[in-house]
Amino acid sequence: MGTPLFTLNRPVLAHFARQWFLYSLALTLGVGLCFSPHFATVVDAHRVRDGIVMVVLFLTALTLNPESIAAAFRRPGATLLAVAINYGLVPLSAWALSFALHPELGLGLIVTATVPCTVASAAVWTRRAGGNDAIAILVTAATNLGCFVVTPLWLRWTTQHADVEIALMPMIIKLAYLILIPILLAQACRLHPSIRALASDRKSGIGMICQLGILSILFAGAVNCGLRLRDPGLATNRVGWLDFGLMFISVAILHTASLFAGQRIGKLSGLVREEWIAVGFAGSQKTLMIGLQVALMVGGGLTILPMVTYHVAQLLIDTVAADWLRTSDSP
C-alpha cells in the first residue's frame, strides 16, 4: 500500500496552519483589487465596518492581562522610550520618506506610522527574542488608549501642505468611540471572574475571530483601492511599478531602522537586555486593524497598501530578528 496522502502533505499542511493569515491577507487583497466592481457595495457599509472594528478591539482588549501591565509600571523607563519611538521617531521618519512616494502611498505610509502598537505580536515577538513582554503589553495599552488624539494630530501636522483635508475633531471623536470605549469596556468586563477565565481559556479562538475581522476590513479597503485604480478621472491611474517598489523599500527601511534604533537607544540608555529588546519590538510594530480603518477614513484607495505591506514586513523581519537575538548577545 502507498503512503497515505495526508502523511505526504503533513509538512505542507503544517506550514499553511502556521502561516494561514499571511496567505489569507494576500488572497483577500487580490480578490478585493481584481473583482472590486462586483463588491462595490461593501465600500459604503460604514456602520458595519465600524461595528467590526469595535468588536475586534473589544475582544483583543479582553485578553490583555492588567497584572502584566501593572508589573511594567515598576520600571517605566523602557515603556516611555518605546512609546516615544512608536509615536515620535517612526512618524517623523515616515513623514520624511513620504516625499519620495506617490502622494496616496506617501499618505498611507504616514497613516501606518501614526497608528498604535499592535496588540498581540509585539508581546509574542518580544517573548520569542527573550525580552520582557510585560513592557510590550504596556506599550500596546498606552499607544492604543492615546491614539484617538495622537494619530489625528500627527496626520493634521504632516499633511497640512498636501492636498488632503484632515477633519481633526471629527476624527478624534470617531476614534475615541471606535477604540477607547471598546478597550475600557473590555477591561471592565475582565473584573468579572468568569469572563476573565473565559478570555484566558479561549484566547486562541478569540484571536482567530479577531483575525477574521481584520480580513473583512482589509477586503473593504482592497475593494475601495480597486475601484480607485479603475476610475479614469483619478490620478491614481498614473501610479507605476516604480512607485510600488519605492513603497516596499520605504516600508522595509522604516520598520527595520525603527526596530534596531529602539534596541540601540535602549541599550545606550542603560536598560537591561530584556528591556531594550522589548523597546525595539514594541517601538516599531504597528496595528493593522486601526491602520486600515484610519486609511479608509482619510480617503481609502492606495492608502491601505503601505499598512498591509508594513504588517507583512514586520511579521517577516521580526521573526528573523527575534530568532537572531535569542542566540546573540548584541543588538
Short mmCIF file of C-alpha atoms in Angstrom, two decimals:
data_model
loop_
_atom_site.label_atom_id
_atom_site.label_comp_id
_atom_site.label_asym_id
_atom_site.label_seq_id
_atom_site.Cartn_x
_atom_site.Cartn_y
_atom_site.Cartn_z
CA MET A 1 0.00 0.00 0.00
CA GLY A 2 1.17 3.54 -0.74
CA THR A 3 1.80 6.23 1.79
CA PRO A 4 -1.43 7.99 2.84
CA LEU A 5 -1.96 11.32 1.19
CA PHE A 6 -2.31 13.20 4.49
CA THR A 7 1.14 11.89 5.57
CA LEU A 8 2.72 13.16 2.39
CA ASN A 9 1.13 16.54 2.81
CA ARG A 10 1.63 16.91 6.56
CA PRO A 11 4.60 19.35 6.31
CA VAL A 12 2.69 21.44 3.78
CA LEU A 13 -0.43 21.46 5.94
CA ALA A 14 1.63 22.39 8.99
CA HIS A 15 3.16 25.28 7.06
CA PHE A 16 -0.25 26.57 5.99
CA ALA A 17 -1.57 26.17 9.53
CA ARG A 18 1.22 28.42 10.81
CA GLN A 19 1.08 30.96 8.00
CA TRP A 20 -2.62 30.90 7.10
CA PHE A 21 -3.12 34.56 8.00
CA LEU A 22 -0.39 35.77 5.63
CA TYR A 23 -1.86 33.72 2.79
CA SER A 24 -5.33 34.97 3.67
CA LEU A 25 -4.05 38.55 3.56
CA ALA A 26 -2.71 38.01 0.05
CA LEU A 27 -5.89 36.27 -1.13
CA THR A 28 -8.20 38.89 0.39
CA LEU A 29 -6.18 41.74 -1.09
CA GLY A 30 -6.06 40.08 -4.52
CA VAL A 31 -9.78 39.31 -4.69
CA GLY A 32 -10.72 42.78 -3.49
CA LEU A 33 -8.45 44.50 -6.02
CA CYS A 34 -9.26 42.29 -9.02
CA PHE A 35 -13.02 41.95 -8.53
CA SER A 36 -13.79 45.30 -6.91
CA PRO A 37 -16.69 46.21 -9.29
CA HIS A 38 -18.60 43.14 -8.08
CA PHE A 39 -18.26 44.13 -4.42
CA ALA A 40 -18.65 47.90 -4.69
CA THR A 41 -21.47 47.98 -2.13
CA VAL A 42 -19.14 46.98 0.73
CA VAL A 43 -17.34 50.32 0.44
CA ASP A 44 -20.42 52.19 1.67
CA ALA A 45 -21.11 49.85 4.60
CA HIS A 46 -19.53 52.26 7.08
CA ARG A 47 -21.59 51.25 10.10
CA VAL A 48 -20.91 47.56 9.56
CA ARG A 49 -17.18 48.26 9.25
CA ASP A 50 -17.19 50.42 12.39
CA GLY A 51 -19.03 47.67 14.26
CA ILE A 52 -16.47 45.08 13.22
CA VAL A 53 -13.62 47.33 14.38
CA MET A 54 -15.26 47.83 17.78
CA VAL A 55 -15.92 44.10 18.25
CA VAL A 56 -12.37 43.16 17.27
CA LEU A 57 -10.82 45.74 19.60
CA PHE A 58 -13.14 44.67 22.43
CA LEU A 59 -12.16 41.02 22.03
CA THR A 60 -8.48 41.88 21.70
CA ALA A 61 -8.51 44.02 24.84
CA LEU A 62 -10.40 41.28 26.67
CA THR A 63 -7.27 39.11 26.52
CA LEU A 64 -4.95 41.81 27.92
CA ASN A 65 -3.85 40.98 31.45
CA PRO A 66 -3.82 44.13 33.64
CA GLU A 67 -1.48 42.39 36.10
CA SER A 68 1.22 42.23 33.41
CA ILE A 69 0.67 45.90 32.64
CA ALA A 70 0.96 46.80 36.33
CA ALA A 71 4.26 44.88 36.58
CA ALA A 72 5.82 47.01 33.84
CA PHE A 73 4.95 50.20 35.75
CA ARG A 74 7.65 49.40 38.31
CA ARG A 75 10.34 50.34 35.74
CA PRO A 76 8.63 52.81 33.37
CA GLY A 77 11.77 53.96 31.54
CA ALA A 78 11.66 51.27 28.87
CA THR A 79 7.94 51.77 28.30
CA LEU A 80 8.27 55.53 27.91
CA LEU A 81 11.17 55.09 25.47
CA ALA A 82 9.18 52.61 23.35
CA VAL A 83 6.15 54.92 23.28
CA ALA A 84 8.39 57.84 22.25
CA ILE A 85 9.81 55.78 19.38
CA ASN A 86 6.42 54.44 18.31
CA TYR A 87 4.70 57.83 18.38
CA GLY A 88 7.73 60.05 17.72
CA LEU A 89 10.62 58.59 15.75
CA VAL A 90 8.52 56.36 13.49
CA PRO A 91 6.04 59.08 12.37
CA LEU A 92 8.84 61.60 11.77
CA SER A 93 10.81 59.08 9.72
CA ALA A 94 7.72 58.12 7.71
CA TRP A 95 6.94 61.76 7.02
CA ALA A 96 10.46 62.26 5.62
CA LEU A 97 10.21 59.11 3.47
CA SER A 98 6.74 60.05 2.19
CA PHE A 99 8.11 62.84 -0.01
CA ALA A 100 9.74 60.21 -2.24
CA LEU A 101 6.47 58.34 -2.80
CA HIS A 102 3.30 58.72 -4.87
CA PRO A 103 1.01 61.08 -2.87
CA GLU A 104 -1.52 58.42 -1.87
CA LEU A 105 1.18 55.90 -0.99
CA GLY A 106 3.01 58.59 0.97
CA LEU A 107 -0.17 59.38 2.90
CA GLY A 108 -0.62 55.67 3.55
CA LEU A 109 2.91 55.45 4.95
CA ILE A 110 2.20 58.35 7.30
CA VAL A 111 -1.07 56.72 8.42
CA THR A 112 0.83 53.49 9.06
CA ALA A 113 3.42 55.26 11.19
CA THR A 114 0.93 57.20 13.32
CA VAL A 115 -1.28 54.31 14.45
CA PRO A 116 -0.55 52.48 17.73
CA CYS A 117 1.47 49.38 18.51
CA THR A 118 -0.12 46.07 17.59
CA VAL A 119 -1.76 44.20 20.45
CA ALA A 120 -0.64 40.60 20.10
CA SER A 121 2.51 40.24 18.02
CA ALA A 122 4.64 42.82 19.86
CA ALA A 123 4.44 40.75 23.05
CA VAL A 124 4.82 37.46 21.16
CA TRP A 125 7.97 38.51 19.31
CA THR A 126 9.42 40.18 22.41
CA ARG A 127 8.97 36.95 24.35
CA ARG A 128 10.39 34.91 21.46
CA ALA A 129 13.55 37.05 21.46
CA GLY A 130 13.99 36.72 25.23
CA GLY A 131 12.65 40.15 26.13
CA ASN A 132 10.24 41.44 28.76
CA ASP A 133 6.79 41.02 27.24
CA ALA A 134 5.14 42.98 30.08
CA ILE A 135 6.76 46.12 28.65
CA ALA A 136 5.38 45.34 25.19
CA ILE A 137 1.89 44.86 26.65
CA LEU A 138 2.06 48.19 28.48
CA VAL A 139 3.28 49.98 25.33
CA THR A 140 0.38 48.42 23.44
CA ALA A 141 -2.11 49.64 26.05
CA ALA A 142 -0.64 53.15 26.22
CA THR A 143 -0.45 53.72 22.46
CA ASN A 144 -3.92 52.31 21.80
CA LEU A 145 -5.52 54.39 24.55
CA GLY A 146 -3.83 57.54 23.27
CA CYS A 147 -4.21 57.02 19.54
CA PHE A 148 -7.61 58.71 19.27
CA VAL A 149 -5.78 62.00 19.93
CA VAL A 150 -2.19 61.35 18.81
CA THR A 151 -3.00 59.86 15.39
CA PRO A 152 -5.26 62.73 14.20
CA LEU A 153 -2.77 65.34 15.45
CA TRP A 154 0.11 63.71 13.57
CA LEU A 155 -1.99 63.40 10.41
CA ARG A 156 -3.09 67.02 10.65
CA TRP A 157 0.50 68.25 11.04
CA THR A 158 2.18 66.02 8.43
CA THR A 159 -0.45 66.61 5.74
CA GLN A 160 -1.02 70.35 6.16
CA HIS A 161 0.87 71.14 2.94
CA ALA A 162 -0.64 68.24 0.98
CA ASP A 163 -3.91 68.01 -0.92
CA VAL A 164 -5.57 66.23 2.00
CA GLU A 165 -8.19 67.61 4.37
CA ILE A 166 -7.99 66.15 7.88
CA ALA A 167 -11.06 66.99 9.97
CA LEU A 168 -9.35 66.95 13.35
CA MET A 169 -12.19 66.92 15.88
CA PRO A 170 -14.48 64.55 13.95
CA MET A 171 -11.58 62.09 13.62
CA ILE A 172 -10.72 62.38 17.33
CA ILE A 173 -14.35 61.78 18.31
CA LYS A 174 -14.77 58.84 15.95
CA LEU A 175 -11.54 57.15 17.01
CA ALA A 176 -12.49 57.68 20.66
CA TYR A 177 -15.68 55.66 20.36
CA LEU A 178 -14.17 53.13 17.95
CA ILE A 179 -11.07 52.42 20.05
CA LEU A 180 -11.20 53.87 23.55
CA ILE A 181 -14.69 52.70 24.51
CA PRO A 182 -14.24 49.03 23.46
CA ILE A 183 -10.87 48.80 25.26
CA LEU A 184 -12.18 50.30 28.51
CA LEU A 185 -15.35 48.20 28.34
CA ALA A 186 -13.34 45.02 27.81
CA GLN A 187 -11.11 45.73 30.79
CA ALA A 188 -14.20 46.43 32.90
CA CYS A 189 -15.64 43.07 31.83
CA ARG A 190 -12.43 41.36 32.96
CA LEU A 191 -13.29 42.33 36.53
CA HIS A 192 -15.86 39.52 36.48
CA PRO A 193 -14.03 36.25 37.30
CA SER A 194 -15.97 34.08 34.84
CA ILE A 195 -15.36 36.46 31.94
CA ARG A 196 -11.68 36.74 32.86
CA ALA A 197 -11.37 32.95 32.93
CA LEU A 198 -13.22 32.61 29.63
CA ALA A 199 -10.91 35.14 27.96
CA SER A 200 -7.86 33.24 29.17
CA ASP A 201 -9.17 29.80 28.22
CA ARG A 202 -10.42 30.85 24.78
CA LYS A 203 -7.52 33.12 23.85
CA SER A 204 -6.68 31.28 20.62
CA GLY A 205 -10.31 31.23 19.50
CA ILE A 206 -10.69 34.93 20.26
CA GLY A 207 -7.52 35.58 18.28
CA MET A 208 -8.98 33.71 15.30
CA ILE A 209 -12.17 35.81 15.39
CA CYS A 210 -10.09 39.00 15.54
CA GLN A 211 -8.02 37.95 12.54
CA LEU A 212 -11.17 37.24 10.54
CA GLY A 213 -12.40 40.71 11.47
CA ILE A 214 -9.15 42.22 10.22
CA LEU A 215 -9.53 40.36 6.93
CA SER A 216 -13.05 41.77 6.48
CA ILE A 217 -11.77 45.34 6.96
CA LEU A 218 -8.90 44.63 4.57
CA PHE A 219 -11.38 43.36 1.97
CA ALA A 220 -13.36 46.61 2.14
CA GLY A 221 -10.13 48.56 1.75
CA ALA A 222 -8.98 46.42 -1.17
CA VAL A 223 -12.31 46.93 -2.97
CA ASN A 224 -12.01 50.68 -2.38
CA CYS A 225 -8.48 50.59 -3.78
CA GLY A 226 -9.53 48.56 -6.82
CA LEU A 227 -12.35 50.97 -7.63
CA ARG A 228 -9.96 53.91 -7.28
CA LEU A 229 -7.49 52.34 -9.71
CA ARG A 230 -10.28 51.75 -12.24
CA ASP A 231 -11.58 55.33 -12.16
CA PRO A 232 -10.17 57.09 -15.26
CA GLY A 233 -10.68 60.50 -13.71
CA LEU A 234 -8.35 59.96 -10.75
CA ALA A 235 -4.61 60.49 -10.52
CA THR A 236 -4.05 57.02 -9.07
CA ASN A 237 -4.01 55.68 -12.62
CA ARG A 238 -0.58 57.28 -13.01
CA VAL A 239 0.93 55.07 -10.32
CA GLY A 240 3.54 52.67 -11.70
CA TRP A 241 5.66 49.73 -10.65
CA LEU A 242 8.44 52.10 -9.59
CA ASP A 243 6.02 53.74 -7.14
CA PHE A 244 5.14 50.39 -5.62
CA GLY A 245 8.80 49.39 -5.47
CA LEU A 246 9.71 52.59 -3.64
CA MET A 247 6.85 52.00 -1.24
CA PHE A 248 8.06 48.46 -0.45
CA ILE A 249 11.62 49.71 0.13
CA SER A 250 10.42 52.61 2.29
CA VAL A 251 8.32 50.32 4.46
CA ALA A 252 11.18 47.86 4.95
CA ILE A 253 13.62 50.65 5.81
CA LEU A 254 11.17 52.32 8.20
CA HIS A 255 10.43 49.19 10.19
CA THR A 256 13.95 47.76 10.26
CA ALA A 257 15.55 51.08 11.21
CA SER A 258 12.96 51.68 13.95
CA LEU A 259 13.43 48.18 15.34
CA PHE A 260 17.19 48.41 15.68
CA ALA A 261 17.19 52.09 16.66
CA GLY A 262 14.90 51.26 19.58
CA GLN A 263 17.16 48.46 20.73
CA ARG A 264 20.35 50.52 20.33
CA ILE A 265 18.94 53.58 22.10
CA GLY A 266 17.61 51.35 24.87
CA LYS A 267 20.98 49.71 25.36
CA LEU A 268 22.82 53.05 25.37
CA SER A 269 20.29 54.32 27.93
CA GLY A 270 21.36 51.64 30.38
CA LEU A 271 18.35 49.34 30.05
CA VAL A 272 18.90 45.65 30.73
CA ARG A 273 18.79 43.23 27.81
CA GLU A 274 15.19 42.10 28.36
CA GLU A 275 14.04 45.73 28.40
CA TRP A 276 15.83 47.03 25.28
CA ILE A 277 14.64 44.00 23.33
CA ALA A 278 11.06 44.96 24.26
CA VAL A 279 11.70 48.59 23.30
CA GLY A 280 12.78 47.55 19.81
CA PHE A 281 9.77 45.40 19.02
CA ALA A 282 7.08 47.46 20.78
CA GLY A 283 8.51 50.72 19.45
CA SER A 284 8.47 49.64 15.81
CA GLN A 285 5.34 47.50 15.41
CA LYS A 286 2.02 48.90 14.17
CA THR A 287 -1.52 47.55 14.33
CA LEU A 288 -3.20 46.52 11.08
CA MET A 289 -6.81 46.89 12.24
CA ILE A 290 -6.65 50.55 13.28
CA GLY A 291 -4.32 51.38 10.39
CA LEU A 292 -6.80 50.08 7.83
CA GLN A 293 -9.67 51.93 9.49
CA VAL A 294 -7.79 55.25 9.57
CA ALA A 295 -6.62 54.78 5.97
CA LEU A 296 -10.23 54.37 4.88
CA MET A 297 -11.23 57.42 6.94
CA VAL A 298 -8.72 59.66 5.14
CA GLY A 299 -9.69 58.54 1.65
CA GLY A 300 -9.03 54.84 1.16
CA GLY A 301 -7.69 53.79 -2.22
CA LEU A 302 -3.95 53.27 -2.34
CA THR A 303 -3.54 54.48 1.25
CA ILE A 304 -4.25 50.96 2.55
CA LEU A 305 -1.30 49.37 0.73
CA PRO A 306 1.56 50.69 2.92
CA MET A 307 -0.30 49.48 6.03
CA VAL A 308 -0.72 45.96 4.64
CA THR A 309 2.89 45.94 3.44
CA TYR A 310 4.14 47.12 6.83
CA HIS A 311 2.18 44.40 8.60
CA VAL A 312 3.64 41.65 6.42
CA ALA A 313 7.14 43.17 6.68
CA GLN A 314 7.05 43.35 10.47
CA LEU A 315 6.00 39.70 10.71
CA LEU A 316 8.83 38.55 8.43
CA ILE A 317 11.57 40.91 9.65
CA ASP A 318 10.75 40.49 13.33
CA THR A 319 10.76 36.71 13.07
CA VAL A 320 14.34 36.80 11.77
CA ALA A 321 15.34 39.47 14.31
CA ALA A 322 13.80 37.60 17.26
CA ASP A 323 15.50 34.33 16.37
CA TRP A 324 18.84 36.13 15.97
CA LEU A 325 18.52 38.00 19.26
CA ARG A 326 17.66 34.79 21.07
CA THR A 327 21.12 33.41 20.23
CA SER A 328 23.08 36.68 20.25
CA ASP A 329 24.44 38.92 22.99
CA SER A 330 24.40 42.18 20.98
CA PRO A 331 21.73 44.09 19.03
#
